[in-house]
Coordinates of C-alpha atoms and ligand atoms in Angstrom, one line a residue:
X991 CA 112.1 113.3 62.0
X992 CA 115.5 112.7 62.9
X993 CA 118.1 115.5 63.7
X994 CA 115.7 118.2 64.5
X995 CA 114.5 118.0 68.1
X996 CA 111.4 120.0 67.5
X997 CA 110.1 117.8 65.3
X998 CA 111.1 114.6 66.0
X999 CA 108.5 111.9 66.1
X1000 CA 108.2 109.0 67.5
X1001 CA 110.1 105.7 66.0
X1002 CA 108.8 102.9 65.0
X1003 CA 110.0 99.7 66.3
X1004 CA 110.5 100.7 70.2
X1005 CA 109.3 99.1 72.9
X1006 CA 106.3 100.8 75.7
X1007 CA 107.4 99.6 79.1
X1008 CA 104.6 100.1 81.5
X1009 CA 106.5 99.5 85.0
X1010 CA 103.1 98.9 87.1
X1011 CA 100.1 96.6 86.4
X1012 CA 97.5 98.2 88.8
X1013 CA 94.6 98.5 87.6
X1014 CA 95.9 101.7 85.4
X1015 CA 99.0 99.8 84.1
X1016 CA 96.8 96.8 83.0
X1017 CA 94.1 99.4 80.9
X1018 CA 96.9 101.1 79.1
X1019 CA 98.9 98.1 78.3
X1020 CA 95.2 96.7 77.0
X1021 CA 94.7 99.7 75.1
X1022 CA 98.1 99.7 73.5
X1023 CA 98.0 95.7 72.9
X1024 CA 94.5 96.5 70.7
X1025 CA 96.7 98.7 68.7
X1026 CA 99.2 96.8 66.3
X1027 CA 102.3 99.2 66.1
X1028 CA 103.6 98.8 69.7
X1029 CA 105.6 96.0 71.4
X1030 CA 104.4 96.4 75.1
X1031 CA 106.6 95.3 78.2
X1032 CA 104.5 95.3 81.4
X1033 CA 106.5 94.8 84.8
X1034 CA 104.4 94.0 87.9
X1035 CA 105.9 92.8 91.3
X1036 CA 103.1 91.0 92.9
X1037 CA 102.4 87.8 92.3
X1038 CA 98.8 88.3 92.9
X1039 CA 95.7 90.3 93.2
X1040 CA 94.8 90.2 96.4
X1041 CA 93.2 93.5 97.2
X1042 CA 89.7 92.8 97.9
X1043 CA 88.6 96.6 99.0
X1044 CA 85.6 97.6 97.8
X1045 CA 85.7 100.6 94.9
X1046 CA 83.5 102.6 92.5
X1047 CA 84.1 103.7 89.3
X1048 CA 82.5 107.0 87.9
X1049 CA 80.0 106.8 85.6
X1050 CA 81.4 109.6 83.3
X1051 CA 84.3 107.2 82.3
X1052 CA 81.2 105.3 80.1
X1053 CA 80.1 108.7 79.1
X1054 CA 78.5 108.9 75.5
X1055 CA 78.1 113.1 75.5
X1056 CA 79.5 115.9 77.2
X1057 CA 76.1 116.5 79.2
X1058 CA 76.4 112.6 80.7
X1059 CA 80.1 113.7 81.2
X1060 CA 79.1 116.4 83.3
X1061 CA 76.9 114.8 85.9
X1062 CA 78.7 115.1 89.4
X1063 CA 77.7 118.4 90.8
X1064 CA 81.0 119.7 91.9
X1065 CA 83.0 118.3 89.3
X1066 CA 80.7 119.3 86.3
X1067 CA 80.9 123.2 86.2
X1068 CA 85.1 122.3 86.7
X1069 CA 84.8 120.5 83.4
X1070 CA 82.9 122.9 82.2
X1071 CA 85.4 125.5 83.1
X1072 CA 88.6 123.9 82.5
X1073 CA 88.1 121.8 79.4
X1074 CA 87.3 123.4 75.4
X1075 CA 84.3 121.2 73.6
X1076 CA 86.5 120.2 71.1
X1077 CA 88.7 118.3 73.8
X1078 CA 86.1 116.6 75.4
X1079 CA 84.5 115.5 72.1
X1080 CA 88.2 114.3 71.6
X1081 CA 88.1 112.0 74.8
X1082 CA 84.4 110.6 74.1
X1083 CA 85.9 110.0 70.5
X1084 CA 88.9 107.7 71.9
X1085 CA 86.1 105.7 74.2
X1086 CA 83.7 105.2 71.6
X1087 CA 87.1 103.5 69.4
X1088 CA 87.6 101.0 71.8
X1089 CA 87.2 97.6 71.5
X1090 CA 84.3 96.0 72.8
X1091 CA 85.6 93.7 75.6
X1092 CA 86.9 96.2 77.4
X1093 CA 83.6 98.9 76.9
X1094 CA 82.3 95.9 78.7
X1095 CA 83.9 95.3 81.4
X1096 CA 83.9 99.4 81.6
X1097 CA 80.5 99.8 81.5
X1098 CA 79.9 96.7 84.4
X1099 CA 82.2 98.5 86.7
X1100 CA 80.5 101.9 86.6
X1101 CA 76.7 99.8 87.7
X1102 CA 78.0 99.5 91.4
X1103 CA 80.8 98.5 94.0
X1104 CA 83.2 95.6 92.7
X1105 CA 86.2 94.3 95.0
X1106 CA 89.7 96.4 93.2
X1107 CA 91.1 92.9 92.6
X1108 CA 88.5 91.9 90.9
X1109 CA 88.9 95.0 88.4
X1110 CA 92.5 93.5 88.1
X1111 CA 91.8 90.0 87.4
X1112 CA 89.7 90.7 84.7
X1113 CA 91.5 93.0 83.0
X1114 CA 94.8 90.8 83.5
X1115 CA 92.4 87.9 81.8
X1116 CA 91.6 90.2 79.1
X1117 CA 95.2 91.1 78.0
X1118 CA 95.7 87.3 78.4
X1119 CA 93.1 86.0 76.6
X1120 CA 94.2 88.3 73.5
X1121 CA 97.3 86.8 73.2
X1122 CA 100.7 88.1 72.9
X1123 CA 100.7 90.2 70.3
X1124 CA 104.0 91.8 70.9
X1125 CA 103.1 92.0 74.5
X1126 CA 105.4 90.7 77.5
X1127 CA 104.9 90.8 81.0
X1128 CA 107.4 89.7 83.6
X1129 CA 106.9 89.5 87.6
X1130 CA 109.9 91.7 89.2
X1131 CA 110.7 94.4 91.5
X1132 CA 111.5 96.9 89.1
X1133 CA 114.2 99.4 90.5
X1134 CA 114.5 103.2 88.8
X1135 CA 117.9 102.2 88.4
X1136 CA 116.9 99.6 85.9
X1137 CA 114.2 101.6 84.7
X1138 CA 116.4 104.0 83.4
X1139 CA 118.9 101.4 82.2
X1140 CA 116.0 99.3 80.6
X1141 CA 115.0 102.2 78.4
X1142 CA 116.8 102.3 74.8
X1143 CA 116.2 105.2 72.4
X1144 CA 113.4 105.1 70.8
X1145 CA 111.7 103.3 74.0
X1146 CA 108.8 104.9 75.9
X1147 CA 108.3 104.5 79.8
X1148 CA 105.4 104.5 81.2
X1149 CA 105.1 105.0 85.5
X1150 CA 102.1 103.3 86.8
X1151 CA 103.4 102.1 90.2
X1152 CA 100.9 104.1 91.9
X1153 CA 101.0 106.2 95.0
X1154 CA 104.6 106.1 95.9
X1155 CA 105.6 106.7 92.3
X1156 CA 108.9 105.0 91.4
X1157 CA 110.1 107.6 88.9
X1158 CA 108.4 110.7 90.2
X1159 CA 110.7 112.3 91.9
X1160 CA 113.6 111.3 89.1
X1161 CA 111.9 113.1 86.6
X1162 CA 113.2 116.4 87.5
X1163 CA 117.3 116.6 87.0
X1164 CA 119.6 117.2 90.0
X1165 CA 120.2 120.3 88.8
X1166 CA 116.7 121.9 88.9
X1167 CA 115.5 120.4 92.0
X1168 CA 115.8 122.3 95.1
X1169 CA 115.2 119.7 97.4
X1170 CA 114.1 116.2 97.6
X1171 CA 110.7 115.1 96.1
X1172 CA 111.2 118.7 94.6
X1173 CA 108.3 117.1 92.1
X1174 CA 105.8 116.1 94.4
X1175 CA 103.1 118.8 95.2
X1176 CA 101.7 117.5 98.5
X1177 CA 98.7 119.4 100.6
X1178 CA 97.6 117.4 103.6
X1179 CA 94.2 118.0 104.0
X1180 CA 93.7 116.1 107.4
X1181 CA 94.3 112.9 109.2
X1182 CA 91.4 110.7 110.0
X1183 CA 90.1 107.4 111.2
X1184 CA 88.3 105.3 108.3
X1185 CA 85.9 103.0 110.4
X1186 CA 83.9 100.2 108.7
X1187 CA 81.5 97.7 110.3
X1188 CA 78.6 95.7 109.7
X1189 CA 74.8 95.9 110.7
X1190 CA 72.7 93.0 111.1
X1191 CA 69.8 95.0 109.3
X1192 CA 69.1 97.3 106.6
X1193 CA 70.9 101.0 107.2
X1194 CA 68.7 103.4 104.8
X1195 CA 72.3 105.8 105.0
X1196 CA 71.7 109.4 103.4
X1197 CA 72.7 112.7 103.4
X1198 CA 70.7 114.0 106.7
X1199 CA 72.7 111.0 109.1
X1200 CA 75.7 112.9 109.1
X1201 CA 73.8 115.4 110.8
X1202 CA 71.1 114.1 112.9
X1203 CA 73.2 111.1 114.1
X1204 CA 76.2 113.4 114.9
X1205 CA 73.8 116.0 116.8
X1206 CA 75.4 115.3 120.3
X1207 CA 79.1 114.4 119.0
X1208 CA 80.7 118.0 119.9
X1209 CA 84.7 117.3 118.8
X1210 CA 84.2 113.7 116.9
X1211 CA 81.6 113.4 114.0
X1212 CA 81.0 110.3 112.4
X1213 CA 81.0 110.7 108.8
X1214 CA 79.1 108.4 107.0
X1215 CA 80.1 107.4 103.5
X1216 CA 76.7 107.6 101.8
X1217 CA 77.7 106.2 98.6
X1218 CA 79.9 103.3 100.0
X1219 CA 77.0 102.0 102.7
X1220 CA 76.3 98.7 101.1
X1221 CA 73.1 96.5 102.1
X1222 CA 73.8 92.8 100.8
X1223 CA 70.1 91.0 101.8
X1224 CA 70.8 90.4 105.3
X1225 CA 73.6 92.8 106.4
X1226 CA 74.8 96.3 105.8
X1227 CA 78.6 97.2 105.4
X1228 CA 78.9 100.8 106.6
X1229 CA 82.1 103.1 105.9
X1230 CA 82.0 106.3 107.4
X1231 CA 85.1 108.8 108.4
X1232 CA 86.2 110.6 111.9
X1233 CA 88.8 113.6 111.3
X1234 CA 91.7 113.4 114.0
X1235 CA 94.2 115.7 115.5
X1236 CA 98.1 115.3 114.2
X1237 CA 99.1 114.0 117.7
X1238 CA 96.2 111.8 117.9
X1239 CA 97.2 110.2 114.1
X1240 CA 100.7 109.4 115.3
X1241 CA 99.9 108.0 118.8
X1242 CA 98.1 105.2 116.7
X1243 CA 99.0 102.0 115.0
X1244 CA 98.0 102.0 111.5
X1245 CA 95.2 99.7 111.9
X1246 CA 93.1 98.2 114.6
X1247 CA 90.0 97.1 116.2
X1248 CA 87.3 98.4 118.3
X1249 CA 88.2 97.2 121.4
X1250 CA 91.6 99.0 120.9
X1251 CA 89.7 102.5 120.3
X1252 CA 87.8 102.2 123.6
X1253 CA 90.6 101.1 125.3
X1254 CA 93.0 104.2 123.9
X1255 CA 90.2 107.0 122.6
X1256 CA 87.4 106.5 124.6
X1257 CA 86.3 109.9 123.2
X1258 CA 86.2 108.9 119.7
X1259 CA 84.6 105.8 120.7
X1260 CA 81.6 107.3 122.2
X1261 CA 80.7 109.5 119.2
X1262 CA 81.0 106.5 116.9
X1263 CA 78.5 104.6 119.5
X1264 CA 76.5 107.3 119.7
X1265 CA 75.9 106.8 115.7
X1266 CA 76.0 103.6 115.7
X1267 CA 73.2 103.7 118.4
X1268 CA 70.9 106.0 116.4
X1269 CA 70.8 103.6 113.5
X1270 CA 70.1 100.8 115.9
X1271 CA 67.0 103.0 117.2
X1272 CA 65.6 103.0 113.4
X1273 CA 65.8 99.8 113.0
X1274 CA 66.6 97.3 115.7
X1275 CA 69.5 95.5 114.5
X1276 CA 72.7 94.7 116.1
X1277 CA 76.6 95.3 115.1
X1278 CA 78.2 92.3 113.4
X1279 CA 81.7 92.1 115.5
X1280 CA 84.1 94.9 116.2
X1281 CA 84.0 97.5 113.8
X1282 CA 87.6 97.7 111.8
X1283 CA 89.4 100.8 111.4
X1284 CA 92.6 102.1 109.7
X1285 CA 94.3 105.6 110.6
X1286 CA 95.4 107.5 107.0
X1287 CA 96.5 111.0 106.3
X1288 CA 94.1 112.6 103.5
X1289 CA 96.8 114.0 101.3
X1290 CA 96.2 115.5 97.7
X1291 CA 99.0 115.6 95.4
X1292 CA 100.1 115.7 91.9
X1293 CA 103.4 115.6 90.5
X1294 CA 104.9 119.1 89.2
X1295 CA 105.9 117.3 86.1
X1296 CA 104.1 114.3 84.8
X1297 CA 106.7 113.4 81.9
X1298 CA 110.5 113.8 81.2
X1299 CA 110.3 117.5 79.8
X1300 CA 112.3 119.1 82.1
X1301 CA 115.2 116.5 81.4
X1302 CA 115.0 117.6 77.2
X1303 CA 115.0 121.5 77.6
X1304 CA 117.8 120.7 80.2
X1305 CA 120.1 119.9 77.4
X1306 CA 121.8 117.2 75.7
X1307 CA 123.2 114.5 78.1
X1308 CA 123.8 110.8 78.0
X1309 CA 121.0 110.1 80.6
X1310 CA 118.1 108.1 79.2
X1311 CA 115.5 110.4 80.2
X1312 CA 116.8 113.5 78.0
X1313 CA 116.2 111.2 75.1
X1314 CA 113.2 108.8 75.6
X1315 CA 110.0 109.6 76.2
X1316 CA 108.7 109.5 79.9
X1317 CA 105.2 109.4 81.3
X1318 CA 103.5 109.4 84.7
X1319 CA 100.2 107.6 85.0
X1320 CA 97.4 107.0 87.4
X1321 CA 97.9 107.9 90.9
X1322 CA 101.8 107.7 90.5
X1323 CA 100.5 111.6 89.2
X1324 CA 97.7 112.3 91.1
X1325 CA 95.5 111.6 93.7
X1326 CA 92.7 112.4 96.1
X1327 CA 91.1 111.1 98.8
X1328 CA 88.0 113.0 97.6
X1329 CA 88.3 112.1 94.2
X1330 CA 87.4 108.6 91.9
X1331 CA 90.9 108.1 91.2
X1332 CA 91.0 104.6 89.5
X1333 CA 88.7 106.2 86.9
X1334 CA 90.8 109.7 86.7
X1335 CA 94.1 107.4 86.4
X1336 CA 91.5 105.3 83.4
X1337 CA 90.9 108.7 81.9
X1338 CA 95.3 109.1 82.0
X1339 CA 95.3 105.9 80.3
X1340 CA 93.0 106.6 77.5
X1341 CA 94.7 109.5 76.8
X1342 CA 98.3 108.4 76.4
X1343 CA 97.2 105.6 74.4
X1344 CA 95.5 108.3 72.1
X1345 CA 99.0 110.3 71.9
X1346 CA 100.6 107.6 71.6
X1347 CA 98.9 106.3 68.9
X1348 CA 99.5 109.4 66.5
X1349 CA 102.8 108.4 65.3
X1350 CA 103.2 111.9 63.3
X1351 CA 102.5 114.0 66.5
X1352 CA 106.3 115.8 67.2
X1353 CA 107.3 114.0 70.5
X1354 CA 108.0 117.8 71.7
X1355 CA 104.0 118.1 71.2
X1356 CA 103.0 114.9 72.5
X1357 CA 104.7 115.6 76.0
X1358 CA 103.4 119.1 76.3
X1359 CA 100.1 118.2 75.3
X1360 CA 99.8 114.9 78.1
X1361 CA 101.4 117.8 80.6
X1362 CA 98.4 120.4 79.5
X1363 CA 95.5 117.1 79.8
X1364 CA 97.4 115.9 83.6
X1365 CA 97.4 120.0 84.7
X1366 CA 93.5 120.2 83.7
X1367 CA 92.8 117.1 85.3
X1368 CA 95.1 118.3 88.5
X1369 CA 93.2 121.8 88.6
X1370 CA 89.7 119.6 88.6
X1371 CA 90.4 117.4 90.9
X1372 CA 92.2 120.2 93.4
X1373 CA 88.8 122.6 93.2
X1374 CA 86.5 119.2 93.5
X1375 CA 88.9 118.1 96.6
X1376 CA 88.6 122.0 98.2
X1377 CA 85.4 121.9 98.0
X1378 CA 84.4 118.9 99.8
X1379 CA 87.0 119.8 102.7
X1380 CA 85.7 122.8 102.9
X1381 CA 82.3 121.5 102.9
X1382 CA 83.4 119.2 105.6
X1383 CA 85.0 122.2 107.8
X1384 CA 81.7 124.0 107.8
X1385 CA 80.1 120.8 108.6
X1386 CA 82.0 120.4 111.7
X1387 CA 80.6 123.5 112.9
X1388 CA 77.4 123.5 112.1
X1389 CA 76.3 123.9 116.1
X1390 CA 78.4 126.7 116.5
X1391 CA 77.2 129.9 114.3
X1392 CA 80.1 132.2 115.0
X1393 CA 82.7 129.1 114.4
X1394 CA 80.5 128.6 111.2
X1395 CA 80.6 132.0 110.0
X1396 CA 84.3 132.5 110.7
X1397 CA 85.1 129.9 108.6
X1398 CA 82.2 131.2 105.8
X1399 CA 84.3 134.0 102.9
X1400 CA 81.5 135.7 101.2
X1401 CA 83.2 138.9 99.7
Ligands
FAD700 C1 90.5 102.4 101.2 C2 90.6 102.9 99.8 C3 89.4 102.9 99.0 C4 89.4 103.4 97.7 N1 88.3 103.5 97.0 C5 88.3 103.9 95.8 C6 87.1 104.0 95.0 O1 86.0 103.7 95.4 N2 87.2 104.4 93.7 C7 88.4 104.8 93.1 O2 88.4 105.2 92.0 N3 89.5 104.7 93.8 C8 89.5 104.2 95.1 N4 90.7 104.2 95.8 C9 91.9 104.5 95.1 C10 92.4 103.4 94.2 O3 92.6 102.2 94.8 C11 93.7 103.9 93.5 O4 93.5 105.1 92.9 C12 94.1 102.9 92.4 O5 94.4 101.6 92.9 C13 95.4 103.5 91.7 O6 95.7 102.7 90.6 P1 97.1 102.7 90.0 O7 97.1 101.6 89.0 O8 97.5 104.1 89.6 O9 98.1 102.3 91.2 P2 98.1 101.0 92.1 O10 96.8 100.5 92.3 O11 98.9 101.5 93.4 O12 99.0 100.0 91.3 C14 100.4 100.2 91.2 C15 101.0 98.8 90.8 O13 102.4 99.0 90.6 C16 103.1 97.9 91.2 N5 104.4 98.3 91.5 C17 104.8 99.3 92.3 N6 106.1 99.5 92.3 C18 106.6 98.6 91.5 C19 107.9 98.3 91.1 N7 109.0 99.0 91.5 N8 108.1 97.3 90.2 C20 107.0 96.6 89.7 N9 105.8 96.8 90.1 C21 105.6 97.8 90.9 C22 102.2 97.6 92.4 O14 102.5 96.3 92.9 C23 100.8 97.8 91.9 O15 100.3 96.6 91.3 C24 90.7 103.7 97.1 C25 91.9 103.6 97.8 C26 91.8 103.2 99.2 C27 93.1 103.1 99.9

C-alpha cells in the first residue's frame, strides 16, 4: 500500500533481477518463471558451464516429513532446535507445490555424486525449454554500479554471485559500517591441502581409515572424505584433506601436483604415502598418476545482513537500495566448508520464491522474515561447522591423551 512504509507491499509489474546463474540463481529464476506474476531478468557472465567438480546434494532438500528432514546426525537436533513445526511444514509445503520437472531433476541429484556443471546445464535447459515467459537472460559482467542503477522502484534484486558476493558488502550504508566488509562475518577455521587421486582398484573407504591409516602420521593426517570416495568399475577417485599451518598455506601455489609436494613438503608427503600405502596393502592396486592437490583456507561466513534493511530504517534517501527490495542468496550469504551448501543456497531459493510469491505480505515483513529464515539457517550451519572442527581437533590428538583431554570441556 502506497504511502505508508509499514505496510507497503510489493507492486505489481516490477521486474526480479537475479544477478548470478549458479546453480542457485538458475533454481530461483526457475521457480519464479513457474510463477506467472514476475518478469525475471537473470544476468550471468560466463559463457559456459564448465565446472566439472564432483558435488552432493542433501537428501533433506527432497524431504517429504520433518522426520526425513531431520536425518543428518549433527544437523538434525539443530533443526530441531532452531526451527518451530509450523515452519518446517511451511518449507515441505513450498517443495511439494513445485512443478514436476524440477522435483525431478531434484530428486536425481540427491541419489549420488553428479559433476556441478552438469546441475547447471540442466537446470539452464529447463528454464529454456519453458520458454520466455517474461524471463530474460543476458551474458555480462554485471558491476554493483549497474546493479544499483539497473534497479527501478518497484524492482527486486536478487545476489546470487556466489562466494565473493557482488552486493554484500554494499548492503550496509557508509554510515553504519565501521570498516570495510563491515557485513561479512568471517571465522577461518583452518587452511588445508584438498588432495585427490585415483586407485587402480576398489578402496572400501570408511570411518575407521582415518584412524588406522593415519596411526604413524604424528603432525599430518590424511583425512579421508568418506562420502566423496568414488569407485567407478575399475578405479577409485579418493578425496581426502591434510590441515596445514598459516606459513605453510602461503609458501604454496594454489594448486599443484605430487611431484611438487615431495619436492617442497616432503613431510606432508610421507604421511599421505603412508595412507596411500595402507590402502595398497588391502588391496594390491596401484596409484593412477600423481595425485592433484589444491591449497584452500576453510572459512565459514555469513553476511551480517542478507537484504537491504539496514538501508530503509536508515532513512529516506535517493539511493536505490532504501527503496527496492534487496536479497542475498546462496553462498553470496553463507557458506561452509563443512556444510552441503548448494542444497542450503536451494533451501534460500525456495524460500524467497515463497515470499516473494505472497504479494500481500508488507515488504517491511517480507525482509525481516527472509533475515529471521537466513539467521536460523546461519546458526545451523555455524553449530554443524563447530562441530565437525572440533571433532576434527580431537581427532588430531587422539595419540596424545593429555593433548586430547586439554582440548575435551566437560563442565
Ligand atoms: C572443491 C569443492 C567441492 C564442493 N562440493 C560441494 C558438494 O559436494 N556439495 C555442495 O552442496 N556444495 C559443494 N561445494 C560448494 C558449491 O560448489 C557452492 O556452494 C555452490 O556452487 C554455490 O552456488 P551459488 O549459485 O550460490 O554460487 P556460484 O556457484 O559461485 O555461482 C555464482 C554465479 O554468479 C556468476 N557471477 C558472479 N559475479 C557476477 C557478476 N558480477 N555478473 C554476472 N555474473 C556473475 C558466476 O559466474 C557464477 O555463475 C563445493 C565447492 C568446492 C570448491
Amino acid at each position: 500500500m502506497e504511502g505508508s512504509p509499514t505496510l507497503e507491499t510489493l507492486p505489481r509489474g516490477g521486474q526480479v533481477h537475479v544477478v548470478g546463474a549458479g546453480p542457485v540463481g538458475l533454481l530461483l529464476t526457475a521457480l519464479l518463471q513457474s510463477m506467472d506474476e514476475f518478469s525475471v531478468r537473470l544476468y550471468e557472465k560466463r559463457r559456459e558451464y564448465t565446472r566439472t567438480r564432483m558435488v552432493q546434494l542433501a537428501p533433506y532438500l527432497v524431504a517429504d516429513s520433518i522426520e526425513s528432514y531431520r536425518t543428518d546426525a549433527i544437523d538434525g537436533d539443530s533443526i530441531q532446535a532452531l526451527f518451530d513445526p509450523l515452519e518446517l511444514e511451511q518449507g515441505l509445503e513450498f517443495r511439494q507445490s513445485m512443478e514436476a520437472d524440477l522435483t525431478t531433476l531434484l530428486h536425481d541429484w540427491t541419489l549420488g555424486f553428479c559433476p556441478l556443471n552438469g546441475i547447471e546445464r540442466s537446470l539452464s535447459d529447463l528454464i529454456d525449454a519453458r520458454g520466455s515467459n517474461g524471463l530474460q537472460r543476458s551474458a555480462t559482467v554485471i558491476s554493483a554500479e549497474e546493479a544499483e542503477t539497473m534497479l527501478e522502484p518497484g524492482d527486486v534484486l536478487i545476489d546470487c554471485t556466489g562466494s565473493s558476493s557482488l552486493l554484500r558488502d554494499r548492503l550496509m550504508p557508509e554510515s553504519n559500517a565501521t570498516e570495510q566488509g563491515a557485513n561479512t562475518f568471517k571465522i577461518r577455521l583452518e587452511y588445508a591441502l584438498v588432495i585427490t587421486f585415483l586407485y587402480g582398484e576398489t578402496y572400501d573407504c570408511n570411518e575407521y581409515c582415518k584412524y588406522y591409516k593415519n596411526r604413524d602420521n604424528a603432525r599430518y593426517k590424511f583425512i579421508p572424505m568418506v562420502h566423496r570416495t568414488h569407485y567407478d568399475g575399475s578405479v577409485s577417485h579418493v578425496t581426502g584433506i591434510v590441515n596445514i599451518s598459516a606459513e605453510e598455506y602461503e609458501a604454496m601455489p594454489p594448486r599443484f601436483d605430487g611431484e611438487w609436494l615431495r619436492s617442497n613438503f616432503p613431510h606432508v608427503t610421507e604421511s599421505m604415502d603412508r595412507f596411500i600405502d595402507k590402502i595398497k596393502q588391502e588391496s594390491n592396486g596401484e596409484l593412477l598418476g600423481d595425485p592433484q592437490i589444491v591449497r584452500i583456507p576453510l572459512d565459514l561466513y555469513r553476511a551480517r545482513n542478507a537484504t537491504n534493511r539496514q538501508w530503509r530504517a536508515a532513512g529516506p534517501t535517493d539511493h536505490p537500495f532504501a527503496n527496492s527490495p534487496v536479497f542475498l542468496a546462496g553462498d553470496s550469504a553463507i557458506g561452509s566448508p563443512y556444510f552441503q551448501s548448494i542444497s542450503l543456497g536451494f533451501e534460500c531459493a525456495m524460500y524467497l520464491a515463497g515470499l516473494l510469491a505472497q504479494r500481500d505480505l508488507p515488504l517491511r515483513d517480507m525482509l525481516d522474515q527472509y533475515e529471521v529464515f537466513m539467521y536460523k539457517q546461519w546458526l545451523r550451519v555455524y553449530m554443524r561447522s563447530k562441530m565437525i572442527k572440533h571433532n576434527k581437533d580431537l581427532f588430531e590428538s587422539v595419540d596424545e591423551p593429555l593433548a586430547l583431554l586439554d582440548k575435551l570441556h566437560i563442565y
